[in-house]
PDB file of C-alpha atoms and ligand atoms in Angstrom:
ATOM      1  CA  UNK F   1      98.562  95.720  68.949  1.00  0.00           C
ATOM      2  CA  UNK F   2     101.065  95.476  71.792  1.00  0.00           C
ATOM      3  CA  UNK F   3     101.751  92.201  73.552  1.00  0.00           C
ATOM      4  CA  UNK F   4     101.935  92.513  77.352  1.00  0.00           C
ATOM      5  CA  UNK F   5     105.009  90.490  78.272  1.00  0.00           C
ATOM      6  CA  UNK F   6     104.234  89.184  81.753  1.00  0.00           C
ATOM      7  CA  UNK F   7     107.273  86.934  81.758  1.00  0.00           C
ATOM      8  CA  UNK F   8     109.663  89.868  81.174  1.00  0.00           C
ATOM      9  CA  UNK F   9     107.969  92.058  83.804  1.00  0.00           C
ATOM     10  CA  UNK F  10     107.927  89.182  86.306  1.00  0.00           C
ATOM     11  CA  UNK F  11     111.666  88.571  85.732  1.00  0.00           C
ATOM     12  CA  UNK F  12     112.327  92.264  86.269  1.00  0.00           C
ATOM     13  CA  UNK F  13     110.327  92.328  89.525  1.00  0.00           C
ATOM     14  CA  UNK F  14     112.042  89.169  90.759  1.00  0.00           C
ATOM     15  CA  UNK F  15     115.390  90.877  90.200  1.00  0.00           C
ATOM     16  CA  UNK F  16     114.151  93.865  92.205  1.00  0.00           C
ATOM     17  CA  UNK F  17     113.089  91.545  95.037  1.00  0.00           C
ATOM     18  CA  UNK F  18     116.407  89.651  94.885  1.00  0.00           C
ATOM     19  CA  UNK F  19     118.290  92.948  95.211  1.00  0.00           C
ATOM     20  CA  UNK F  20     116.251  93.824  98.300  1.00  0.00           C
ATOM     21  CA  UNK F  21     116.865  90.400  99.834  1.00  0.00           C
ATOM     22  CA  UNK F  22     120.601  90.833  99.202  1.00  0.00           C
ATOM     23  CA  UNK F  23     120.454  94.169 101.061  1.00  0.00           C
ATOM     24  CA  UNK F  24     118.589  92.562 103.990  1.00  0.00           C
ATOM     25  CA  UNK F  25     121.203  89.794 104.113  1.00  0.00           C
ATOM     26  CA  UNK F  26     124.090  92.262 103.961  1.00  0.00           C
ATOM     27  CA  UNK F  27     122.573  94.204 106.859  1.00  0.00           C
ATOM     28  CA  UNK F  28     122.278  90.991 108.905  1.00  0.00           C
ATOM     29  CA  UNK F  29     118.461  90.934 108.722  1.00  0.00           C
ATOM     30  CA  UNK F  30     116.128  87.959 108.560  1.00  0.00           C
ATOM     31  CA  UNK F  31     115.687  86.294 105.164  1.00  0.00           C
ATOM     32  CA  UNK F  32     111.956  86.047 104.268  1.00  0.00           C
ATOM     33  CA  UNK F  33     110.591  82.526 104.663  1.00  0.00           C
ATOM     34  CA  UNK F  34     107.599  81.168 102.717  1.00  0.00           C
ATOM     35  CA  UNK F  35     105.970  77.829 103.539  1.00  0.00           C
ATOM     36  CA  UNK F  36     103.696  76.070 101.050  1.00  0.00           C
ATOM     37  CA  UNK F  37     101.272  73.292 101.943  1.00  0.00           C
ATOM     38  CA  UNK F  38     100.154  70.970  99.169  1.00  0.00           C
ATOM     39  CA  UNK F  39      97.564  68.221  99.568  1.00  0.00           C
ATOM     40  CA  UNK F  40      97.380  65.307  97.106  1.00  0.00           C
ATOM     41  CA  UNK F  41      98.904  65.020  93.637  1.00  0.00           C
ATOM     42  CA  UNK F  42      96.887  67.262  91.328  1.00  0.00           C
ATOM     43  CA  UNK F  43      99.170  67.854  88.330  1.00  0.00           C
ATOM     44  CA  UNK F  44      98.389  71.563  88.028  1.00  0.00           C
ATOM     45  CA  UNK F  45      98.899  72.190  91.744  1.00  0.00           C
ATOM     46  CA  UNK F  46     102.199  70.283  91.802  1.00  0.00           C
ATOM     47  CA  UNK F  47     103.481  72.367  88.884  1.00  0.00           C
ATOM     48  CA  UNK F  48     102.406  75.661  90.495  1.00  0.00           C
ATOM     49  CA  UNK F  49     103.975  74.727  93.831  1.00  0.00           C
ATOM     50  CA  UNK F  50     107.227  73.692  92.120  1.00  0.00           C
ATOM     51  CA  UNK F  51     107.301  77.117  90.405  1.00  0.00           C
ATOM     52  CA  UNK F  52     106.661  78.871  93.724  1.00  0.00           C
ATOM     53  CA  UNK F  53     109.514  77.009  95.450  1.00  0.00           C
ATOM     54  CA  UNK F  54     111.836  77.716  92.493  1.00  0.00           C
ATOM     55  CA  UNK F  55     110.929  81.408  92.544  1.00  0.00           C
ATOM     56  CA  UNK F  56     111.811  81.546  96.265  1.00  0.00           C
ATOM     57  CA  UNK F  57     115.258  80.202  95.392  1.00  0.00           C
ATOM     58  CA  UNK F  58     115.637  82.747  92.580  1.00  0.00           C
ATOM     59  CA  UNK F  59     114.914  85.723  94.827  1.00  0.00           C
ATOM     60  CA  UNK F  60     116.887  84.362  97.800  1.00  0.00           C
ATOM     61  CA  UNK F  61     114.004  83.450 100.137  1.00  0.00           C
ATOM     62  CA  UNK F  62     113.937  80.455 102.407  1.00  0.00           C
ATOM     63  CA  UNK F  63     111.100  78.079 101.504  1.00  0.00           C
ATOM     64  CA  UNK F  64     109.517  75.022 103.050  1.00  0.00           C
ATOM     65  CA  UNK F  65     107.237  72.637 101.182  1.00  0.00           C
ATOM     66  CA  UNK F  66     104.878  70.539 103.292  1.00  0.00           C
ATOM     67  CA  UNK F  67     103.135  67.655 101.497  1.00  0.00           C
ATOM     68  CA  UNK F  68     100.104  65.667 102.606  1.00  0.00           C
ATOM     69  CA  UNK F  69      98.387  62.771 100.877  1.00  0.00           C
ATOM     70  CA  UNK F  70      94.883  63.427  99.514  1.00  0.00           C
ATOM     71  CA  UNK F  71      93.280  61.477 102.392  1.00  0.00           C
ATOM     72  CA  UNK F  72      94.718  63.712 105.121  1.00  0.00           C
ATOM     73  CA  UNK F  73      92.063  64.722 107.644  1.00  0.00           C
ATOM     74  CA  UNK F  74      90.865  68.282 107.992  1.00  0.00           C
ATOM     75  CA  UNK F  75      91.999  68.237 111.635  1.00  0.00           C
ATOM     76  CA  UNK F  76      95.567  67.264 110.723  1.00  0.00           C
ATOM     77  CA  UNK F  77      95.697  70.044 108.141  1.00  0.00           C
ATOM     78  CA  UNK F  78      94.334  72.569 110.653  1.00  0.00           C
ATOM     79  CA  UNK F  79      96.962  71.446 113.201  1.00  0.00           C
ATOM     80  CA  UNK F  80      99.689  72.062 110.618  1.00  0.00           C
ATOM     81  CA  UNK F  81      98.274  75.528 109.936  1.00  0.00           C
ATOM     82  CA  UNK F  82      98.258  76.271 113.651  1.00  0.00           C
ATOM     83  CA  UNK F  83     101.907  75.217 113.896  1.00  0.00           C
ATOM     84  CA  UNK F  84     102.857  77.540 111.014  1.00  0.00           C
ATOM     85  CA  UNK F  85     100.864  80.382 112.590  1.00  0.00           C
ATOM     86  CA  UNK F  86     102.997  79.966 115.713  1.00  0.00           C
ATOM     87  CA  UNK F  87     106.330  79.392 113.973  1.00  0.00           C
ATOM     88  CA  UNK F  88     108.217  82.683 114.298  1.00  0.00           C
ATOM     89  CA  UNK F  89     110.626  81.714 111.513  1.00  0.00           C
ATOM     90  CA  UNK F  90     107.818  81.459 108.929  1.00  0.00           C
ATOM     91  CA  UNK F  91     106.850  84.911 107.634  1.00  0.00           C
ATOM     92  CA  UNK F  92     104.076  83.782 105.315  1.00  0.00           C
ATOM     93  CA  UNK F  93     102.459  80.588 104.081  1.00  0.00           C
ATOM     94  CA  UNK F  94      99.852  79.336 101.671  1.00  0.00           C
ATOM     95  CA  UNK F  95      97.733  76.240 101.243  1.00  0.00           C
ATOM     96  CA  UNK F  96      97.573  75.370  97.555  1.00  0.00           C
ATOM     97  CA  UNK F  97      93.991  75.100  96.290  1.00  0.00           C
ATOM     98  CA  UNK F  98      91.887  73.221  95.324  1.00  0.00           C
ATOM     99  CA  UNK F  99      91.659  70.869  98.290  1.00  0.00           C
ATOM    100  CA  UNK F 100      90.018  67.409  98.359  1.00  0.00           C
ATOM    101  CA  UNK F 101      86.231  67.535  98.796  1.00  0.00           C
ATOM    102  CA  UNK F 102      86.252  66.324 102.438  1.00  0.00           C
ATOM    103  CA  UNK F 103      88.184  69.432 103.519  1.00  0.00           C
ATOM    104  CA  UNK F 104      86.493  72.823 103.835  1.00  0.00           C
ATOM    105  CA  UNK F 105      88.558  75.373 101.904  1.00  0.00           C
ATOM    106  CA  UNK F 106      86.883  78.224 103.735  1.00  0.00           C
ATOM    107  CA  UNK F 107      87.704  76.734 107.140  1.00  0.00           C
ATOM    108  CA  UNK F 108      91.315  76.286 106.056  1.00  0.00           C
ATOM    109  CA  UNK F 109      91.597  79.848 104.737  1.00  0.00           C
ATOM    110  CA  UNK F 110      90.117  81.294 107.914  1.00  0.00           C
ATOM    111  CA  UNK F 111      92.495  79.224 110.081  1.00  0.00           C
ATOM    112  CA  UNK F 112      95.508  81.015 108.585  1.00  0.00           C
ATOM    113  CA  UNK F 113      96.756  83.981 110.633  1.00  0.00           C
ATOM    114  CA  UNK F 114      95.827  86.927 108.400  1.00  0.00           C
ATOM    115  CA  UNK F 115      99.255  88.463 109.104  1.00  0.00           C
ATOM    116  CA  UNK F 116     100.870  85.452 107.385  1.00  0.00           C
ATOM    117  CA  UNK F 117      98.206  85.102 104.665  1.00  0.00           C
ATOM    118  CA  UNK F 118     100.426  85.993 101.698  1.00  0.00           C
ATOM    119  CA  UNK F 119      97.749  84.600  99.330  1.00  0.00           C
ATOM    120  CA  UNK F 120      95.415  87.371 100.521  1.00  0.00           C
ATOM    121  CA  UNK F 121      92.484  84.939 100.774  1.00  0.00           C
ATOM    122  CA  UNK F 122      91.571  85.513 104.450  1.00  0.00           C
ATOM    123  CA  UNK F 123      88.366  87.559 104.896  1.00  0.00           C
ATOM    124  CA  UNK F 124      90.330  90.209 106.814  1.00  0.00           C
ATOM    125  CA  UNK F 125      92.664  90.738 103.855  1.00  0.00           C
ATOM    126  CA  UNK F 126      89.796  90.571 101.340  1.00  0.00           C
ATOM    127  CA  UNK F 127      87.819  93.123 103.369  1.00  0.00           C
ATOM    128  CA  UNK F 128      90.770  95.457 103.896  1.00  0.00           C
ATOM    129  CA  UNK F 129      91.617  95.310 100.175  1.00  0.00           C
ATOM    130  CA  UNK F 130      88.038  96.183  99.281  1.00  0.00           C
ATOM    131  CA  UNK F 131      88.052  99.322 101.434  1.00  0.00           C
ATOM    132  CA  UNK F 132      91.551 100.362 100.358  1.00  0.00           C
ATOM    133  CA  UNK F 133      93.440  99.599 103.594  1.00  0.00           C
ATOM    134  CA  UNK F 134      96.936  98.066 103.665  1.00  0.00           C
ATOM    135  CA  UNK F 135      96.519  94.314 103.142  1.00  0.00           C
ATOM    136  CA  UNK F 136      97.894  91.283 101.381  1.00  0.00           C
ATOM    137  CA  UNK F 137      96.262  91.552  97.967  1.00  0.00           C
ATOM    138  CA  UNK F 138      95.667  88.201  96.312  1.00  0.00           C
ATOM    139  CA  UNK F 139      98.374  87.369  93.832  1.00  0.00           C
ATOM    140  CA  UNK F 140      96.594  87.218  90.467  1.00  0.00           C
ATOM    141  CA  UNK F 141      94.685  90.522  90.836  1.00  0.00           C
ATOM    142  CA  UNK F 142      97.865  92.182  92.177  1.00  0.00           C
ATOM    143  CA  UNK F 143      99.767  90.857  89.154  1.00  0.00           C
ATOM    144  CA  UNK F 144      97.150  92.245  86.760  1.00  0.00           C
ATOM    145  CA  UNK F 145      97.346  95.688  88.395  1.00  0.00           C
ATOM    146  CA  UNK F 146     101.142  95.634  88.182  1.00  0.00           C
ATOM    147  CA  UNK F 147     101.007  94.831  84.451  1.00  0.00           C
ATOM    148  CA  UNK F 148      98.598  97.725  83.795  1.00  0.00           C
ATOM    149  CA  UNK F 149     100.904 100.011  85.767  1.00  0.00           C
ATOM    150  CA  UNK F 150     104.175  98.964  84.143  1.00  0.00           C
ATOM    151  CA  UNK F 151     102.640  99.331  80.658  1.00  0.00           C
ATOM    152  CA  UNK F 152     101.191 102.732  81.722  1.00  0.00           C
ATOM    153  CA  UNK F 153      97.727 101.736  80.548  1.00  0.00           C
ATOM    154  CA  UNK F 154      95.095 104.398  81.247  1.00  0.00           C
ATOM    155  CA  UNK F 155      92.340 103.101  83.539  1.00  0.00           C
ATOM    156  CA  UNK F 156      90.745 106.256  84.965  1.00  0.00           C
ATOM    157  CA  UNK F 157      87.144 106.617  83.771  1.00  0.00           C
ATOM    158  CA  UNK F 158      87.506 103.587  81.489  1.00  0.00           C
ATOM    159  CA  UNK F 159      84.837 100.924  81.325  1.00  0.00           C
ATOM    160  CA  UNK F 160      86.366  97.715  82.638  1.00  0.00           C
ATOM    161  CA  UNK F 161      84.386  94.502  82.172  1.00  0.00           C
ATOM    162  CA  UNK F 162      85.407  91.590  84.390  1.00  0.00           C
ATOM    163  CA  UNK F 163      84.137  88.182  83.295  1.00  0.00           C
ATOM    164  CA  UNK F 164      84.065  85.713  86.180  1.00  0.00           C
ATOM    165  CA  UNK F 165      83.146  86.214  89.843  1.00  0.00           C
ATOM    166  CA  UNK F 166      85.586  83.923  91.676  1.00  0.00           C
ATOM    167  CA  UNK F 167      86.872  84.851  95.117  1.00  0.00           C
ATOM    168  CA  UNK F 168      90.454  84.469  93.859  1.00  0.00           C
ATOM    169  CA  UNK F 169      90.276  86.731  90.787  1.00  0.00           C
ATOM    170  CA  UNK F 170      86.935  88.201  89.669  1.00  0.00           C
ATOM    171  CA  UNK F 171      85.797  89.758  92.947  1.00  0.00           C
ATOM    172  CA  UNK F 172      89.166  91.174  94.112  1.00  0.00           C
ATOM    173  CA  UNK F 173      90.141  92.548  90.685  1.00  0.00           C
ATOM    174  CA  UNK F 174      86.749  94.260  90.516  1.00  0.00           C
ATOM    175  CA  UNK F 175      87.355  95.995  93.820  1.00  0.00           C
ATOM    176  CA  UNK F 176      90.894  97.038  92.794  1.00  0.00           C
ATOM    177  CA  UNK F 177      89.803  98.426  89.418  1.00  0.00           C
ATOM    178  CA  UNK F 178      87.187 100.655  91.051  1.00  0.00           C
ATOM    179  CA  UNK F 179      89.518 101.819  93.839  1.00  0.00           C
ATOM    180  CA  UNK F 180      90.339 105.544  93.972  1.00  0.00           C
ATOM    181  CA  UNK F 181      93.888 105.007  92.689  1.00  0.00           C
ATOM    182  CA  UNK F 182      96.025 104.242  89.677  1.00  0.00           C
ATOM    183  CA  UNK F 183      95.522 101.665  88.297  1.00  0.00           C
ATOM    184  CA  UNK F 184      91.866 101.938  89.203  1.00  0.00           C
ATOM    185  CA  UNK F 185      89.255 104.703  89.006  1.00  0.00           C
ATOM    186  CA  UNK F 186      87.510 102.592  86.375  1.00  0.00           C
ATOM    187  CA  UNK F 187      83.793 102.018  85.912  1.00  0.00           C
ATOM    188  CA  UNK F 188      83.545  98.292  86.463  1.00  0.00           C
ATOM    189  CA  UNK F 189      80.942  95.805  85.281  1.00  0.00           C
ATOM    190  CA  UNK F 190      81.207  92.229  86.535  1.00  0.00           C
ATOM    191  CA  UNK F 191      79.716  89.490  84.340  1.00  0.00           C
ATOM    192  CA  UNK F 192      79.304  85.793  85.059  1.00  0.00           C
ATOM    193  CA  UNK F 193      77.611  82.613  83.887  1.00  0.00           C
ATOM    194  CA  UNK F 194      74.104  84.020  84.503  1.00  0.00           C
ATOM    195  CA  UNK F 195      74.717  87.350  82.762  1.00  0.00           C
ATOM    196  CA  UNK F 196      72.301  88.091  79.928  1.00  0.00           C
ATOM    197  CA  UNK F 197      73.507  89.844  76.749  1.00  0.00           C
ATOM    198  CA  UNK F 198      77.153  89.338  77.639  1.00  0.00           C
ATOM    199  CA  UNK F 199      78.309  90.348  74.167  1.00  0.00           C
ATOM    200  CA  UNK F 200      76.398  93.637  74.407  1.00  0.00           C
ATOM    201  CA  UNK F 201      78.327  94.426  77.589  1.00  0.00           C
ATOM    202  CA  UNK F 202      81.795  93.290  76.449  1.00  0.00           C
ATOM    203  CA  UNK F 203      81.409  95.370  73.270  1.00  0.00           C
ATOM    204  CA  UNK F 204      81.255  98.482  75.481  1.00  0.00           C
ATOM    205  CA  UNK F 205      84.457  97.607  77.333  1.00  0.00           C
ATOM    206  CA  UNK F 206      87.681  99.584  77.114  1.00  0.00           C
ATOM    207  CA  UNK F 207      89.346  96.916  79.264  1.00  0.00           C
ATOM    208  CA  UNK F 208      88.263  93.267  79.525  1.00  0.00           C
ATOM    209  CA  UNK F 209      89.560  90.985  82.253  1.00  0.00           C
ATOM    210  CA  UNK F 210      88.590  87.444  81.252  1.00  0.00           C
ATOM    211  CA  UNK F 211      88.687  85.145  84.279  1.00  0.00           C
ATOM    212  CA  UNK F 212      85.983  82.512  83.930  1.00  0.00           C
ATOM    213  CA  UNK F 213      88.105  79.490  83.033  1.00  0.00           C
ATOM    214  CA  UNK F 214      86.447  78.716  79.716  1.00  0.00           C
ATOM    215  CA  UNK F 215      89.014  78.146  76.936  1.00  0.00           C
ATOM    216  CA  UNK F 216      88.837  80.589  73.981  1.00  0.00           C
ATOM    217  CA  UNK F 217      85.461  81.902  75.192  1.00  0.00           C
ATOM    218  CA  UNK F 218      86.027  85.558  74.288  1.00  0.00           C
ATOM    219  CA  UNK F 219      85.686  85.879  70.505  1.00  0.00           C
ATOM    220  CA  UNK F 220      86.649  88.735  68.182  1.00  0.00           C
ATOM    221  CA  UNK F 221      83.018  89.815  67.653  1.00  0.00           C
ATOM    222  CA  UNK F 222      82.678  90.426  71.418  1.00  0.00           C
ATOM    223  CA  UNK F 223      85.521  92.962  71.536  1.00  0.00           C
ATOM    224  CA  UNK F 224      85.590  96.655  70.665  1.00  0.00           C
ATOM    225  CA  UNK F 225      88.387  97.915  68.393  1.00  0.00           C
ATOM    226  CA  UNK F 226      91.326  99.146  70.524  1.00  0.00           C
ATOM    227  CA  UNK F 227      90.293  97.385  73.751  1.00  0.00           C
ATOM    228  CA  UNK F 228      92.817  96.198  76.337  1.00  0.00           C
ATOM    229  CA  UNK F 229      92.496  92.453  76.983  1.00  0.00           C
ATOM    230  CA  UNK F 230      93.767  90.679  80.090  1.00  0.00           C
ATOM    231  CA  UNK F 231      93.460  86.894  79.840  1.00  0.00           C
ATOM    232  CA  UNK F 232      93.504  85.093  83.184  1.00  0.00           C
ATOM    233  CA  UNK F 233      92.487  81.665  81.825  1.00  0.00           C
ATOM    234  CA  UNK F 234      94.843  78.717  82.325  1.00  0.00           C
ATOM    235  CA  UNK F 235      92.888  75.627  81.313  1.00  0.00           C
ATOM    236  CA  UNK F 236      94.868  72.523  80.448  1.00  0.00           C
ATOM    237  CA  UNK F 237      93.449  71.469  77.080  1.00  0.00           C
ATOM    238  CA  UNK F 238      94.528  67.996  75.845  1.00  0.00           C
ATOM    239  CA  UNK F 239      97.132  68.226  73.080  1.00  0.00           C
ATOM    240  CA  UNK F 240      98.464  64.729  72.273  1.00  0.00           C
ATOM    241  CA  UNK F 241     101.354  65.990  70.119  1.00  0.00           C
ATOM    242  CA  UNK F 242     102.963  68.010  72.922  1.00  0.00           C
ATOM    243  CA  UNK F 243     105.531  66.713  75.436  1.00  0.00           C
ATOM    244  CA  UNK F 244     103.218  67.244  78.415  1.00  0.00           C
ATOM    245  CA  UNK F 245     100.074  66.062  76.606  1.00  0.00           C
ATOM    246  CA  UNK F 246      98.253  69.347  77.177  1.00  0.00           C
ATOM    247  CA  UNK F 247      98.310  72.976  76.137  1.00  0.00           C
ATOM    248  CA  UNK F 248      97.705  75.825  78.561  1.00  0.00           C
ATOM    249  CA  UNK F 249      94.794  77.708  77.008  1.00  0.00           C
ATOM    250  CA  UNK F 250      93.426  81.118  77.907  1.00  0.00           C
ATOM    251  CA  UNK F 251      89.832  82.390  78.019  1.00  0.00           C
ATOM    252  CA  UNK F 252      90.456  84.513  74.919  1.00  0.00           C
ATOM    253  CA  UNK F 253      90.447  83.377  71.284  1.00  0.00           C
ATOM    254  CA  UNK F 254      93.865  85.033  70.996  1.00  0.00           C
ATOM    255  CA  UNK F 255      94.481  84.539  67.284  1.00  0.00           C
ATOM    256  CA  UNK F 256      91.333  86.390  66.244  1.00  0.00           C
ATOM    257  CA  UNK F 257      91.023  88.846  69.143  1.00  0.00           C
ATOM    258  CA  UNK F 258      94.649  90.093  69.187  1.00  0.00           C
ATOM    259  CA  UNK F 259      94.487  92.060  65.882  1.00  0.00           C
ATOM    260  CA  UNK F 260      91.614  94.177  67.283  1.00  0.00           C
ATOM    261  CA  UNK F 261      93.290  95.127  70.585  1.00  0.00           C
ATOM    262  CA  UNK F 262      95.555  97.911  71.736  1.00  0.00           C
ATOM    263  CA  UNK F 263      97.122  95.604  74.345  1.00  0.00           C
ATOM    264  CA  UNK F 264      96.701  91.905  75.102  1.00  0.00           C
ATOM    265  CA  UNK F 265      98.242  89.371  77.501  1.00  0.00           C
ATOM    266  CA  UNK F 266      99.243  86.023  75.964  1.00  0.00           C
ATOM    267  CA  UNK F 267      98.716  82.593  77.566  1.00  0.00           C
ATOM    268  CA  UNK F 268     101.204  81.384  78.626  1.00  0.00           C
ATOM    269  CA  UNK F 269     103.547  84.269  79.457  1.00  0.00           C
ATOM    270  CA  UNK F 270     101.018  86.934  80.447  1.00  0.00           C
ATOM    271  CA  UNK F 271      99.247  86.991  83.807  1.00  0.00           C
ATOM    272  CA  UNK F 272     100.607  83.572  84.948  1.00  0.00           C
ATOM    273  CA  UNK F 273     104.222  84.568  85.704  1.00  0.00           C
ATOM    274  CA  UNK F 274     102.956  87.721  87.452  1.00  0.00           C
ATOM    275  CA  UNK F 275     100.886  85.679  89.909  1.00  0.00           C
ATOM    276  CA  UNK F 276     103.926  83.932  91.379  1.00  0.00           C
ATOM    277  CA  UNK F 277     105.845  87.165  91.356  1.00  0.00           C
ATOM    278  CA  UNK F 278     103.086  88.856  93.421  1.00  0.00           C
ATOM    279  CA  UNK F 279     103.305  86.012  95.925  1.00  0.00           C
ATOM    280  CA  UNK F 280     107.045  86.701  96.235  1.00  0.00           C
ATOM    281  CA  UNK F 281     106.305  90.391  96.750  1.00  0.00           C
ATOM    282  CA  UNK F 282     103.750  89.618  99.471  1.00  0.00           C
ATOM    283  CA  UNK F 283     106.270  87.331 101.172  1.00  0.00           C
ATOM    284  CA  UNK F 284     108.852  90.114 101.120  1.00  0.00           C
ATOM    285  CA  UNK F 285     106.266  92.477 102.669  1.00  0.00           C
ATOM    286  CA  UNK F 286     105.474  89.832 105.304  1.00  0.00           C
ATOM    287  CA  UNK F 287     109.195  89.390 106.068  1.00  0.00           C
ATOM    288  CA  UNK F 288     109.601  93.133 106.448  1.00  0.00           C
ATOM    289  CA  UNK F 289     106.397  93.394 108.515  1.00  0.00           C
ATOM    290  CA  UNK F 290     105.404  96.097 106.062  1.00  0.00           C
ATOM    291  CA  UNK F 291     101.648  95.392 106.043  1.00  0.00           C
ATOM    292  CA  UNK F 292     101.053  94.336 109.652  1.00  0.00           C
ATOM    293  CA  UNK F 293     103.525  95.474 112.292  1.00  0.00           C
ATOM    294  CA  UNK F 294     103.294  92.532 114.704  1.00  0.00           C
TER     295      UNK F 294
HETATM  296  N1  GUN R 301      95.164  77.666  93.193  1.00  0.00           N
HETATM  297  C1  GUN R 301      95.087  78.403  92.071  1.00  0.00           C
HETATM  298  N2  GUN R 301      95.615  79.625  92.269  1.00  0.00           N
HETATM  299  C2  GUN R 301      96.021  79.672  93.549  1.00  0.00           C
HETATM  300  C3  GUN R 301      96.647  80.671  94.338  1.00  0.00           C
HETATM  301  O1  GUN R 301      96.919  81.793  93.917  1.00  0.00           O
HETATM  302  N3  GUN R 301      96.923  80.303  95.619  1.00  0.00           N
HETATM  303  C4  GUN R 301      96.609  79.088  96.124  1.00  0.00           C
HETATM  304  N4  GUN R 301      96.899  78.837  97.406  1.00  0.00           N
HETATM  305  N5  GUN R 301      96.025  78.136  95.421  1.00  0.00           N
HETATM  306  C5  GUN R 301      95.743  78.436  94.131  1.00  0.00           C
END
């Protein structure tokens, strides 16, 4: 069994991005600028946003954090988005999800100029990704593909089972894995909470991407010998004897599943660090106008 070290790969990619930013700076070009909007004080969201801002510093980007209280109106948020759409200095921006119930996430996502949508959540980017056109690919699926690539994992003709059908991970990773490309060219089955005989399906999988947000759901008896396991789960499970009071727990019963696998991503230190790194990469592409020209 080989552990897929997402932290090491993410550090490597961040160094690659930093080197490119240094070149841009040396040539007198514009430093990429990412803005992040956060609403309310959800602990998970605050941690993720802090990591995003820190990563910007590490790679040499400019970053702006915009905070709103949880009772901000949808109109105020949409006005802020409009201002960022028009701000020529901002190359890309994101609105950290989830949002409070009184705000429509879909409306917010669609208000973002797709050319600055470095999260890749706008329907134009989702649609372009699904038909293989240049686009901002959402960060977690892009990070998964990068891990498969850097570990040279064979995907062509393999049976890939995705568990979870979220717009952020399950759906986009499904479309990437079936794309005519490497990584890709896989036969993909997507399973979800209503799937019958899930175990029968996962037992046929050469690659399993577990992204349903259910801690330790995937057990050893659901996995074929030699399978590749990508664990996207990041549930905060209470753990009173830790400093933070919780333990980040994946969707895979790692201890028992790992001995059966050819490759597996740990939690933490697997897909997580790659997600932020993909956001940095998208911001660099936005800064360079490499996806959309104007
Ligand atoms: N919440 C959980 N993951 C993400 C992400 O990738 N982007 C945003 N904006 N919010 C999230």
